[in-house]
mmCIF file of N, CA and C in Angstrom:
data_model
loop_
_atom_site.group_PDB
_atom_site.id
_atom_site.type_symbol
_atom_site.label_atom_id
_atom_site.label_comp_id
_atom_site.label_asym_id
_atom_site.label_seq_id
_atom_site.Cartn_x
_atom_site.Cartn_y
_atom_site.Cartn_z
ATOM 1 N N MET Y 80 -15.868 -141.087 61.862
ATOM 2 C CA MET Y 80 -16.810 -141.504 60.851
ATOM 3 C C MET Y 80 -16.143 -141.631 59.487
ATOM 4 N N ASN Y 81 -15.155 -140.774 59.202
ATOM 5 C CA ASN Y 81 -14.446 -140.868 57.930
ATOM 6 C C ASN Y 81 -13.711 -142.192 57.788
ATOM 7 N N HIS Y 82 -13.179 -142.719 58.900
ATOM 8 C CA HIS Y 82 -12.487 -144.002 58.844
ATOM 9 C C HIS Y 82 -13.456 -145.125 58.502
ATOM 10 N N VAL Y 83 -14.665 -145.058 59.016
ATOM 11 C CA VAL Y 83 -15.667 -146.089 58.721
ATOM 12 C C VAL Y 83 -15.980 -146.094 57.228
ATOM 13 N N THR Y 84 -16.190 -144.923 56.657
ATOM 14 C CA THR Y 84 -16.458 -144.817 55.221
ATOM 15 C C THR Y 84 -15.282 -145.350 54.416
ATOM 16 N N ALA Y 85 -14.076 -144.973 54.805
ATOM 17 C CA ALA Y 85 -12.884 -145.442 54.097
ATOM 18 C C ALA Y 85 -12.750 -146.960 54.186
ATOM 19 N N LEU Y 86 -13.005 -147.517 55.352
ATOM 20 C CA LEU Y 86 -12.912 -148.972 55.510
ATOM 21 C C LEU Y 86 -13.981 -149.699 54.697
ATOM 22 N N ILE Y 87 -15.159 -149.124 54.591
ATOM 23 C CA ILE Y 87 -16.209 -149.738 53.771
ATOM 24 C C ILE Y 87 -15.799 -149.733 52.298
ATOM 25 N N ILE Y 88 -15.267 -148.613 51.829
ATOM 26 C CA ILE Y 88 -14.819 -148.519 50.435
ATOM 27 C C ILE Y 88 -13.694 -149.511 50.171
ATOM 28 N N LYS Y 89 -12.708 -149.543 51.057
ATOM 29 C CA LYS Y 89 -11.565 -150.435 50.873
ATOM 30 C C LYS Y 89 -11.997 -151.893 50.932
ATOM 31 N N THR Y 90 -12.893 -152.227 51.845
ATOM 32 C CA THR Y 90 -13.385 -153.601 51.952
ATOM 33 C C THR Y 90 -14.117 -154.009 50.684
ATOM 34 N N ALA Y 91 -14.932 -153.122 50.143
ATOM 35 C CA ALA Y 91 -15.651 -153.431 48.901
ATOM 36 C C ALA Y 91 -14.674 -153.686 47.758
ATOM 37 N N LEU Y 92 -13.639 -152.864 47.660
ATOM 38 C CA LEU Y 92 -12.627 -153.023 46.614
ATOM 39 C C LEU Y 92 -11.914 -154.362 46.735
ATOM 40 N N VAL Y 93 -11.378 -154.643 47.905
ATOM 41 C CA VAL Y 93 -10.607 -155.872 48.119
ATOM 42 C C VAL Y 93 -11.504 -157.099 47.996
ATOM 43 N N LEU Y 94 -12.685 -157.026 48.561
ATOM 44 C CA LEU Y 94 -13.620 -158.143 48.504
ATOM 45 C C LEU Y 94 -13.990 -158.473 47.063
ATOM 46 N N PHE Y 95 -14.286 -157.456 46.271
ATOM 47 C CA PHE Y 95 -14.633 -157.678 44.870
ATOM 48 C C PHE Y 95 -13.493 -158.350 44.116
ATOM 49 N N VAL Y 96 -12.287 -157.800 44.243
ATOM 50 C CA VAL Y 96 -11.136 -158.348 43.517
ATOM 51 C C VAL Y 96 -10.860 -159.786 43.938
ATOM 52 N N LEU Y 97 -10.816 -160.044 45.239
ATOM 53 C CA LEU Y 97 -10.478 -161.392 45.695
ATOM 54 C C LEU Y 97 -11.573 -162.400 45.379
ATOM 55 N N LEU Y 98 -12.829 -162.003 45.465
ATOM 56 C CA LEU Y 98 -13.899 -162.940 45.104
ATOM 57 C C LEU Y 98 -13.840 -163.296 43.621
ATOM 58 N N VAL Y 99 -13.571 -162.311 42.776
ATOM 59 C CA VAL Y 99 -13.480 -162.590 41.339
ATOM 60 C C VAL Y 99 -12.252 -163.436 41.029
ATOM 61 N N VAL Y 100 -11.090 -163.018 41.517
ATOM 62 C CA VAL Y 100 -9.840 -163.700 41.154
ATOM 63 C C VAL Y 100 -9.702 -165.048 41.855
ATOM 64 N N LEU Y 101 -9.945 -165.089 43.151
ATOM 65 C CA LEU Y 101 -9.718 -166.333 43.889
ATOM 66 C C LEU Y 101 -10.908 -167.286 43.819
ATOM 67 N N SER Y 102 -12.101 -166.790 44.083
ATOM 68 C CA SER Y 102 -13.257 -167.689 44.176
ATOM 69 C C SER Y 102 -13.856 -168.020 42.816
ATOM 70 N N LEU Y 103 -14.200 -167.010 42.039
ATOM 71 C CA LEU Y 103 -14.850 -167.278 40.756
ATOM 72 C C LEU Y 103 -13.896 -167.884 39.735
ATOM 73 N N ALA Y 104 -12.710 -167.323 39.607
ATOM 74 C CA ALA Y 104 -11.785 -167.779 38.568
ATOM 75 C C ALA Y 104 -10.961 -168.998 38.980
ATOM 76 N N ASN Y 105 -10.756 -169.213 40.272
ATOM 77 C CA ASN Y 105 -9.855 -170.288 40.697
ATOM 78 C C ASN Y 105 -10.453 -171.258 41.698
ATOM 79 N N GLY Y 106 -11.697 -171.104 42.061
ATOM 80 C CA GLY Y 106 -12.394 -172.103 42.855
ATOM 81 C C GLY Y 106 -12.121 -172.135 44.348
ATOM 82 N N TYR Y 107 -11.515 -171.103 44.891
ATOM 83 C CA TYR Y 107 -11.330 -171.068 46.343
ATOM 84 C C TYR Y 107 -12.684 -170.805 47.005
ATOM 85 N N PRO Y 108 -12.921 -171.345 48.204
ATOM 86 C CA PRO Y 108 -14.222 -171.146 48.866
ATOM 87 C C PRO Y 108 -14.505 -169.660 49.134
ATOM 88 N N ALA Y 109 -15.721 -169.228 48.810
ATOM 89 C CA ALA Y 109 -16.079 -167.809 48.925
ATOM 90 C C ALA Y 109 -16.009 -167.314 50.366
ATOM 91 N N TRP Y 110 -16.506 -168.104 51.318
ATOM 92 C CA TRP Y 110 -16.490 -167.653 52.718
ATOM 93 C C TRP Y 110 -15.069 -167.470 53.222
ATOM 94 N N ASN Y 111 -14.196 -168.369 52.840
ATOM 95 C CA ASN Y 111 -12.796 -168.240 53.250
ATOM 96 C C ASN Y 111 -12.150 -167.019 52.584
ATOM 97 N N THR Y 112 -12.525 -166.774 51.330
ATOM 98 C CA THR Y 112 -12.004 -165.609 50.620
ATOM 99 C C THR Y 112 -12.468 -164.319 51.285
ATOM 100 N N ILE Y 113 -13.692 -164.301 51.767
ATOM 101 C CA ILE Y 113 -14.194 -163.132 52.491
ATOM 102 C C ILE Y 113 -13.360 -162.902 53.754
ATOM 103 N N GLY Y 114 -13.046 -163.974 54.472
ATOM 104 C CA GLY Y 114 -12.195 -163.859 55.656
ATOM 105 C C GLY Y 114 -10.819 -163.320 55.322
ATOM 106 N N LEU Y 115 -10.233 -163.827 54.236
ATOM 107 C CA LEU Y 115 -8.926 -163.338 53.800
ATOM 108 C C LEU Y 115 -9.011 -161.859 53.424
ATOM 109 N N SER Y 116 -10.110 -161.455 52.827
ATOM 110 C CA SER Y 116 -10.293 -160.048 52.452
ATOM 111 C C SER Y 116 -10.222 -159.139 53.670
ATOM 112 N N PHE Y 117 -10.851 -159.555 54.761
ATOM 113 C CA PHE Y 117 -10.823 -158.737 55.976
ATOM 114 C C PHE Y 117 -9.407 -158.622 56.537
ATOM 115 N N ILE Y 118 -8.636 -159.685 56.443
ATOM 116 C CA ILE Y 118 -7.247 -159.643 56.909
ATOM 117 C C ILE Y 118 -6.428 -158.691 56.044
ATOM 118 N N VAL Y 119 -6.608 -158.789 54.723
ATOM 119 C CA VAL Y 119 -5.891 -157.903 53.799
ATOM 120 C C VAL Y 119 -6.261 -156.446 54.070
ATOM 121 N N VAL Y 120 -7.547 -156.174 54.231
ATOM 122 C CA VAL Y 120 -8.002 -154.799 54.484
ATOM 123 C C VAL Y 120 -7.398 -154.265 55.777
ATOM 124 N N GLY Y 121 -7.434 -155.041 56.837
ATOM 125 C CA GLY Y 121 -6.888 -154.588 58.112
ATOM 126 C C GLY Y 121 -5.413 -154.256 58.025
ATOM 127 N N ALA Y 122 -4.646 -155.155 57.432
ATOM 128 C CA ALA Y 122 -3.204 -154.932 57.317
ATOM 129 C C ALA Y 122 -2.896 -153.746 56.406
ATOM 130 N N ALA Y 123 -3.542 -153.697 55.253
ATOM 131 C CA ALA Y 123 -3.236 -152.650 54.277
ATOM 132 C C ALA Y 123 -3.719 -151.275 54.740
ATOM 133 N N TYR Y 124 -4.824 -151.218 55.448
ATOM 134 C CA TYR Y 124 -5.322 -149.917 55.905
ATOM 135 C C TYR Y 124 -4.397 -149.332 56.966
ATOM 136 N N ILE Y 125 -4.000 -150.158 57.906
ATOM 137 C CA ILE Y 125 -3.138 -149.659 58.980
ATOM 138 C C ILE Y 125 -1.750 -149.314 58.447
ATOM 139 N N VAL Y 126 -1.131 -150.253 57.750
ATOM 140 C CA VAL Y 126 0.247 -150.039 57.295
ATOM 141 C C VAL Y 126 0.307 -149.083 56.107
ATOM 142 N N GLY Y 127 -0.449 -149.393 55.059
ATOM 143 C CA GLY Y 127 -0.338 -148.626 53.820
ATOM 144 C C GLY Y 127 -0.993 -147.263 53.856
ATOM 145 N N ASP Y 128 -2.198 -147.197 54.418
ATOM 146 C CA ASP Y 128 -2.967 -145.954 54.342
ATOM 147 C C ASP Y 128 -2.707 -145.010 55.510
ATOM 148 N N MET Y 129 -2.549 -145.540 56.694
ATOM 149 C CA MET Y 129 -2.373 -144.668 57.853
ATOM 150 C C MET Y 129 -0.913 -144.301 58.117
ATOM 151 N N PHE Y 130 0.025 -145.178 57.759
ATOM 152 C CA PHE Y 130 1.429 -144.877 58.032
ATOM 153 C C PHE Y 130 2.205 -144.494 56.776
ATOM 154 N N ILE Y 131 2.227 -145.363 55.778
ATOM 155 C CA ILE Y 131 3.056 -145.095 54.599
ATOM 156 C C ILE Y 131 2.520 -143.916 53.800
ATOM 157 N N LEU Y 132 1.209 -143.886 53.544
ATOM 158 C CA LEU Y 132 0.641 -142.766 52.781
ATOM 159 C C LEU Y 132 0.855 -141.444 53.508
ATOM 160 N N ARG Y 133 0.713 -141.452 54.805
ATOM 161 C CA ARG Y 133 0.905 -140.225 55.594
ATOM 162 C C ARG Y 133 2.359 -139.737 55.506
ATOM 163 N N ALA Y 134 3.302 -140.671 55.455
ATOM 164 C CA ALA Y 134 4.717 -140.296 55.491
ATOM 165 C C ALA Y 134 5.316 -140.043 54.111
ATOM 166 N N THR Y 135 4.712 -140.613 53.067
ATOM 167 C CA THR Y 135 5.326 -140.498 51.737
ATOM 168 C C THR Y 135 4.321 -139.897 50.758
ATOM 169 N N ASN Y 136 4.031 -140.635 49.687
ATOM 170 C CA ASN Y 136 3.085 -140.150 48.690
ATOM 171 C C ASN Y 136 2.291 -141.317 48.110
ATOM 172 N N ASN Y 137 1.428 -141.014 47.162
ATOM 173 C CA ASN Y 137 0.527 -142.018 46.609
ATOM 174 C C ASN Y 137 1.285 -143.133 45.893
ATOM 175 N N TRP Y 138 2.319 -142.786 45.137
ATOM 176 C CA TRP Y 138 3.084 -143.810 44.418
ATOM 177 C C TRP Y 138 3.706 -144.816 45.376
ATOM 178 N N VAL Y 139 4.404 -144.316 46.356
ATOM 179 C CA VAL Y 139 5.088 -145.190 47.312
ATOM 180 C C VAL Y 139 4.075 -146.042 48.068
ATOM 181 N N SER Y 140 2.994 -145.436 48.495
ATOM 182 C CA SER Y 140 1.979 -146.170 49.245
ATOM 183 C C SER Y 140 1.298 -147.232 48.389
ATOM 184 N N THR Y 141 1.044 -146.935 47.124
ATOM 185 C CA THR Y 141 0.422 -147.918 46.233
ATOM 186 C C THR Y 141 1.356 -149.098 45.997
ATOM 187 N N ILE Y 142 2.620 -148.825 45.759
ATOM 188 C CA ILE Y 142 3.594 -149.907 45.560
ATOM 189 C C ILE Y 142 3.735 -150.732 46.835
ATOM 190 N N ALA Y 143 3.768 -150.069 47.983
ATOM 191 C CA ALA Y 143 3.839 -150.792 49.258
ATOM 192 C C ALA Y 143 2.595 -151.648 49.469
ATOM 193 N N ASP Y 144 1.431 -151.127 49.114
ATOM 194 C CA ASP Y 144 0.192 -151.903 49.236
ATOM 195 C C ASP Y 144 0.217 -153.136 48.337
ATOM 196 N N ILE Y 145 0.746 -152.985 47.127
ATOM 197 C CA ILE Y 145 0.846 -154.140 46.227
ATOM 198 C C ILE Y 145 1.742 -155.203 46.845
ATOM 199 N N GLY Y 146 2.886 -154.786 47.373
ATOM 200 C CA GLY Y 146 3.786 -155.738 48.022
ATOM 201 C C GLY Y 146 3.169 -156.383 49.248
ATOM 202 N N LEU Y 147 2.547 -155.579 50.091
ATOM 203 C CA LEU Y 147 1.919 -156.098 51.306
ATOM 204 C C LEU Y 147 0.784 -157.056 50.969
ATOM 205 N N CYS Y 148 -0.071 -156.671 50.030
ATOM 206 C CA CYS Y 148 -1.191 -157.543 49.643
ATOM 207 C C CYS Y 148 -0.690 -158.849 49.046
ATOM 208 N N THR Y 149 0.356 -158.773 48.225
ATOM 209 C CA THR Y 149 0.923 -159.995 47.651
ATOM 210 C C THR Y 149 1.377 -160.936 48.758
ATOM 211 N N LEU Y 150 2.119 -160.415 49.711
ATOM 212 C CA LEU Y 150 2.634 -161.257 50.793
ATOM 213 C C LEU Y 150 1.524 -161.809 51.677
ATOM 214 N N VAL Y 151 0.538 -160.985 52.006
ATOM 215 C CA VAL Y 151 -0.560 -161.464 52.859
ATOM 216 C C VAL Y 151 -1.349 -162.553 52.141
ATOM 217 N N ILE Y 152 -1.687 -162.333 50.872
ATOM 218 C CA ILE Y 152 -2.460 -163.332 50.126
ATOM 219 C C ILE Y 152 -1.649 -164.608 49.958
ATOM 220 N N TRP Y 153 -0.356 -164.474 49.673
ATOM 221 C CA TRP Y 153 0.488 -165.638 49.411
ATOM 222 C C TRP Y 153 0.827 -166.405 50.688
ATOM 223 N N LEU Y 154 1.120 -165.696 51.782
ATOM 224 C CA LEU Y 154 1.568 -166.354 53.013
ATOM 225 C C LEU Y 154 0.438 -166.661 53.996
ATOM 226 N N ILE Y 155 -0.511 -165.754 54.150
ATOM 227 C CA ILE Y 155 -1.631 -165.966 55.075
ATOM 228 C C ILE Y 155 -2.780 -166.687 54.375
ATOM 229 N N GLY Y 156 -2.892 -166.487 53.070
ATOM 230 C CA GLY Y 156 -3.959 -167.111 52.292
ATOM 231 C C GLY Y 156 -4.111 -168.603 52.512
ATOM 232 N N PRO Y 157 -3.028 -169.380 52.462
ATOM 233 C CA PRO Y 157 -3.174 -170.827 52.678
ATOM 234 C C PRO Y 157 -3.733 -171.191 54.053
ATOM 235 N N LEU Y 158 -3.460 -170.377 55.057
ATOM 236 C CA LEU Y 158 -3.995 -170.648 56.393
ATOM 237 C C LEU Y 158 -5.502 -170.414 56.447
ATOM 238 N N VAL Y 159 -5.978 -169.445 55.689
ATOM 239 C CA VAL Y 159 -7.401 -169.100 55.688
ATOM 240 C C VAL Y 159 -8.169 -169.925 54.655
ATOM 241 N N LEU Y 160 -7.565 -170.126 53.493
ATOM 242 C CA LEU Y 160 -8.240 -170.809 52.386
ATOM 243 C C LEU Y 160 -8.086 -172.326 52.432
ATOM 244 N N ASN Y 161 -7.200 -172.821 53.280
ATOM 245 C CA ASN Y 161 -6.917 -174.253 53.406
ATOM 246 C C ASN Y 161 -6.340 -174.864 52.135
ATOM 247 N N GLU Y 162 -5.772 -174.040 51.287
ATOM 248 C CA GLU Y 162 -5.091 -174.474 50.071
ATOM 249 C C GLU Y 162 -3.979 -173.481 49.771
ATOM 250 N N ALA Y 163 -2.958 -173.963 49.095
ATOM 251 C CA ALA Y 163 -1.865 -173.077 48.704
ATOM 252 C C ALA Y 163 -2.363 -172.050 47.691
ATOM 253 N N VAL Y 164 -1.789 -170.865 47.756
ATOM 254 C CA VAL Y 164 -2.079 -169.818 46.778
ATOM 255 C C VAL Y 164 -0.793 -169.578 45.995
ATOM 256 N N PRO Y 165 -0.790 -169.839 44.684
ATOM 257 C CA PRO Y 165 0.416 -169.588 43.894
ATOM 258 C C PRO Y 165 0.822 -168.115 43.963
ATOM 259 N N PHE Y 166 2.123 -167.879 43.955
ATOM 260 C CA PHE Y 166 2.625 -166.510 44.061
ATOM 261 C C PHE Y 166 2.070 -165.635 42.945
ATOM 262 N N PHE Y 167 2.036 -166.162 41.720
ATOM 263 C CA PHE Y 167 1.550 -165.375 40.584
ATOM 264 C C PHE Y 167 0.101 -164.940 40.792
ATOM 265 N N LEU Y 168 -0.718 -165.822 41.333
ATOM 266 C CA LEU Y 168 -2.121 -165.495 41.594
ATOM 267 C C LEU Y 168 -2.232 -164.415 42.679
ATOM 268 N N ALA Y 169 -1.400 -164.522 43.707
ATOM 269 C CA ALA Y 169 -1.380 -163.497 44.753
ATOM 270 C C ALA Y 169 -0.931 -162.155 44.179
ATOM 271 N N PHE Y 170 0.056 -162.186 43.296
ATOM 272 C CA PHE Y 170 0.577 -160.956 42.701
ATOM 273 C C PHE Y 170 -0.447 -160.304 41.774
ATOM 274 N N ILE Y 171 -1.126 -161.101 40.958
ATOM 275 C CA ILE Y 171 -2.160 -160.559 40.070
ATOM 276 C C ILE Y 171 -3.283 -159.924 40.898
ATOM 277 N N SER Y 172 -3.698 -160.609 41.956
ATOM 278 C CA SER Y 172 -4.728 -160.053 42.845
ATOM 279 C C SER Y 172 -4.263 -158.723 43.429
ATOM 280 N N ALA Y 173 -3.022 -158.681 43.877
ATOM 281 C CA ALA Y 173 -2.482 -157.463 44.482
ATOM 282 C C ALA Y 173 -2.367 -156.330 43.465
ATOM 283 N N LEU Y 174 -2.015 -156.645 42.227
ATOM 284 C CA LEU Y 174 -1.952 -155.607 41.193
ATOM 285 C C LEU Y 174 -3.325 -154.988 40.945
ATOM 286 N N LEU Y 175 -4.346 -155.827 40.891
ATOM 287 C CA LEU Y 175 -5.706 -155.318 40.688
ATOM 288 C C LEU Y 175 -6.164 -154.481 41.883
ATOM 289 N N ILE Y 176 -5.838 -154.950 43.080
ATOM 290 C CA ILE Y 176 -6.158 -154.165 44.279
ATOM 291 C C ILE Y 176 -5.389 -152.841 44.242
ATOM 292 N N GLY Y 177 -4.123 -152.902 43.848
ATOM 293 C CA GLY Y 177 -3.295 -151.697 43.764
ATOM 294 C C GLY Y 177 -3.846 -150.659 42.800
ATOM 295 N N ALA Y 178 -4.442 -151.115 41.702
ATOM 296 C CA ALA Y 178 -5.050 -150.175 40.752
ATOM 297 C C ALA Y 178 -6.175 -149.391 41.428
ATOM 298 N N GLY Y 179 -6.970 -150.064 42.221
ATOM 299 C CA GLY Y 179 -8.025 -149.376 42.963
ATOM 300 C C GLY Y 179 -7.477 -148.532 44.096
ATOM 301 N N GLU Y 180 -6.388 -149.004 44.698
ATOM 302 C CA GLU Y 180 -5.771 -148.275 45.810
ATOM 303 C C GLU Y 180 -5.272 -146.900 45.366
ATOM 304 N N TRP Y 181 -4.816 -146.792 44.137
ATOM 305 C CA TRP Y 181 -4.334 -145.508 43.628
ATOM 306 C C TRP Y 181 -5.408 -144.433 43.813
ATOM 307 N N PHE Y 182 -6.649 -144.761 43.456
ATOM 308 C CA PHE Y 182 -7.759 -143.820 43.594
ATOM 309 C C PHE Y 182 -8.218 -143.703 45.046
ATOM 310 N N PHE Y 183 -8.181 -144.820 45.755
ATOM 311 C CA PHE Y 183 -8.570 -144.814 47.163
ATOM 312 C C PHE Y 183 -7.652 -143.913 47.981
ATOM 313 N N HIS Y 184 -6.362 -143.923 47.675
ATOM 314 C CA HIS Y 184 -5.410 -143.075 48.400
ATOM 315 C C HIS Y 184 -5.725 -141.594 48.207
ATOM 316 N N LYS Y 185 -6.188 -141.230 47.039
ATOM 317 C CA LYS Y 185 -6.565 -139.830 46.809
ATOM 318 C C LYS Y 185 -7.730 -139.440 47.718
ATOM 319 N N TYR Y 186 -8.678 -140.357 47.893
ATOM 320 C CA TYR Y 186 -9.790 -140.104 48.817
ATOM 321 C C TYR Y 186 -9.268 -139.979 50.254
ATOM 322 N N VAL Y 187 -8.419 -140.920 50.663
ATOM 323 C CA VAL Y 187 -7.890 -140.907 52.034
ATOM 324 C C VAL Y 187 -7.095 -139.628 52.284
ATOM 325 N N ALA Y 188 -6.276 -139.227 51.318
ATOM 326 C CA ALA Y 188 -5.461 -138.023 51.487
ATOM 327 C C ALA Y 188 -6.327 -136.782 51.672
ATOM 328 N N ASN Y 189 -7.456 -136.731 50.988
ATOM 329 C CA ASN Y 189 -8.320 -135.548 51.076
ATOM 330 C C ASN Y 189 -9.310 -135.604 52.226
ATOM 331 N N ALA Y 190 -9.786 -136.782 52.579
ATOM 332 C CA ALA Y 190 -10.866 -136.882 53.563
ATOM 333 C C ALA Y 190 -10.404 -137.235 54.972
ATOM 334 N N ILE Y 191 -9.243 -137.876 55.099
ATOM 335 C CA ILE Y 191 -8.861 -138.396 56.413
ATOM 336 C C ILE Y 191 -7.563 -137.800 56.942
ATOM 337 N N LEU Y 192 -6.537 -137.788 56.115
ATOM 338 C CA LEU Y 192 -5.233 -137.329 56.595
ATOM 339 C C LEU Y 192 -5.230 -135.823 56.817
ATOM 340 N N ASP Y 193 -4.375 -135.393 57.728
ATOM 341 C CA ASP Y 193 -4.214 -133.968 57.979
ATOM 342 C C ASP Y 193 -3.757 -133.277 56.704
ATOM 343 N N LYS Y 194 -4.165 -132.065 56.533
ATOM 344 C CA LYS Y 194 -3.797 -131.310 55.332
ATOM 345 C C LYS Y 194 -2.312 -130.964 55.296
ATOM 346 N N ASN Y 195 -1.599 -131.154 56.386
ATOM 347 C CA ASN Y 195 -0.175 -130.844 56.438
ATOM 348 C C ASN Y 195 0.705 -132.000 55.988
ATOM 349 N N THR Y 196 0.120 -133.140 55.635
ATOM 350 C CA THR Y 196 0.930 -134.278 55.219
ATOM 351 C C THR Y 196 1.270 -134.176 53.748
ATOM 352 N N LYS Y 197 2.212 -135.026 53.284
ATOM 353 C CA LYS Y 197 2.702 -134.962 51.917
ATOM 354 C C LYS Y 197 1.963 -135.911 50.975
ATOM 355 N N ALA Y 198 0.823 -136.424 51.313
ATOM 356 C CA ALA Y 198 0.189 -137.505 50.560
ATOM 357 C C ALA Y 198 -0.649 -137.024 49.383
ATOM 358 N N TYR Y 199 -0.147 -136.087 48.602
ATOM 359 C CA TYR Y 199 -0.967 -135.522 47.530
ATOM 360 C C TYR Y 199 -0.427 -135.776 46.137
ATOM 361 N N SER Y 200 0.674 -136.453 45.972
ATOM 362 C CA SER Y 200 1.202 -136.663 44.627
ATOM 363 C C SER Y 200 0.723 -137.952 44.032
#
């Protein structure tokens, strides 16, 4: 049940950022942006939150999430959005997501990960 709550929080964060940055500010279709959001959430939750955060700390996991989100938005985005996504736009989106991820990781470290992991810094 904790994973469901975490996924809902993460989806809301990513969905909000991508809808504002991609759809409202840059005219990408909202439905396609929602689809891209789910892809970003799936990749970032598995890689960044379940593996990297568990093995390292909040700083490393947040930086990894920014990099992963940038690459997913930039490389997978055109396949979902049917238009190219400039690297700078993908990076700005990822930075905003990363700002929220910093706080989200603190929740994940306390509510989901084992207390024996190092994910508390």
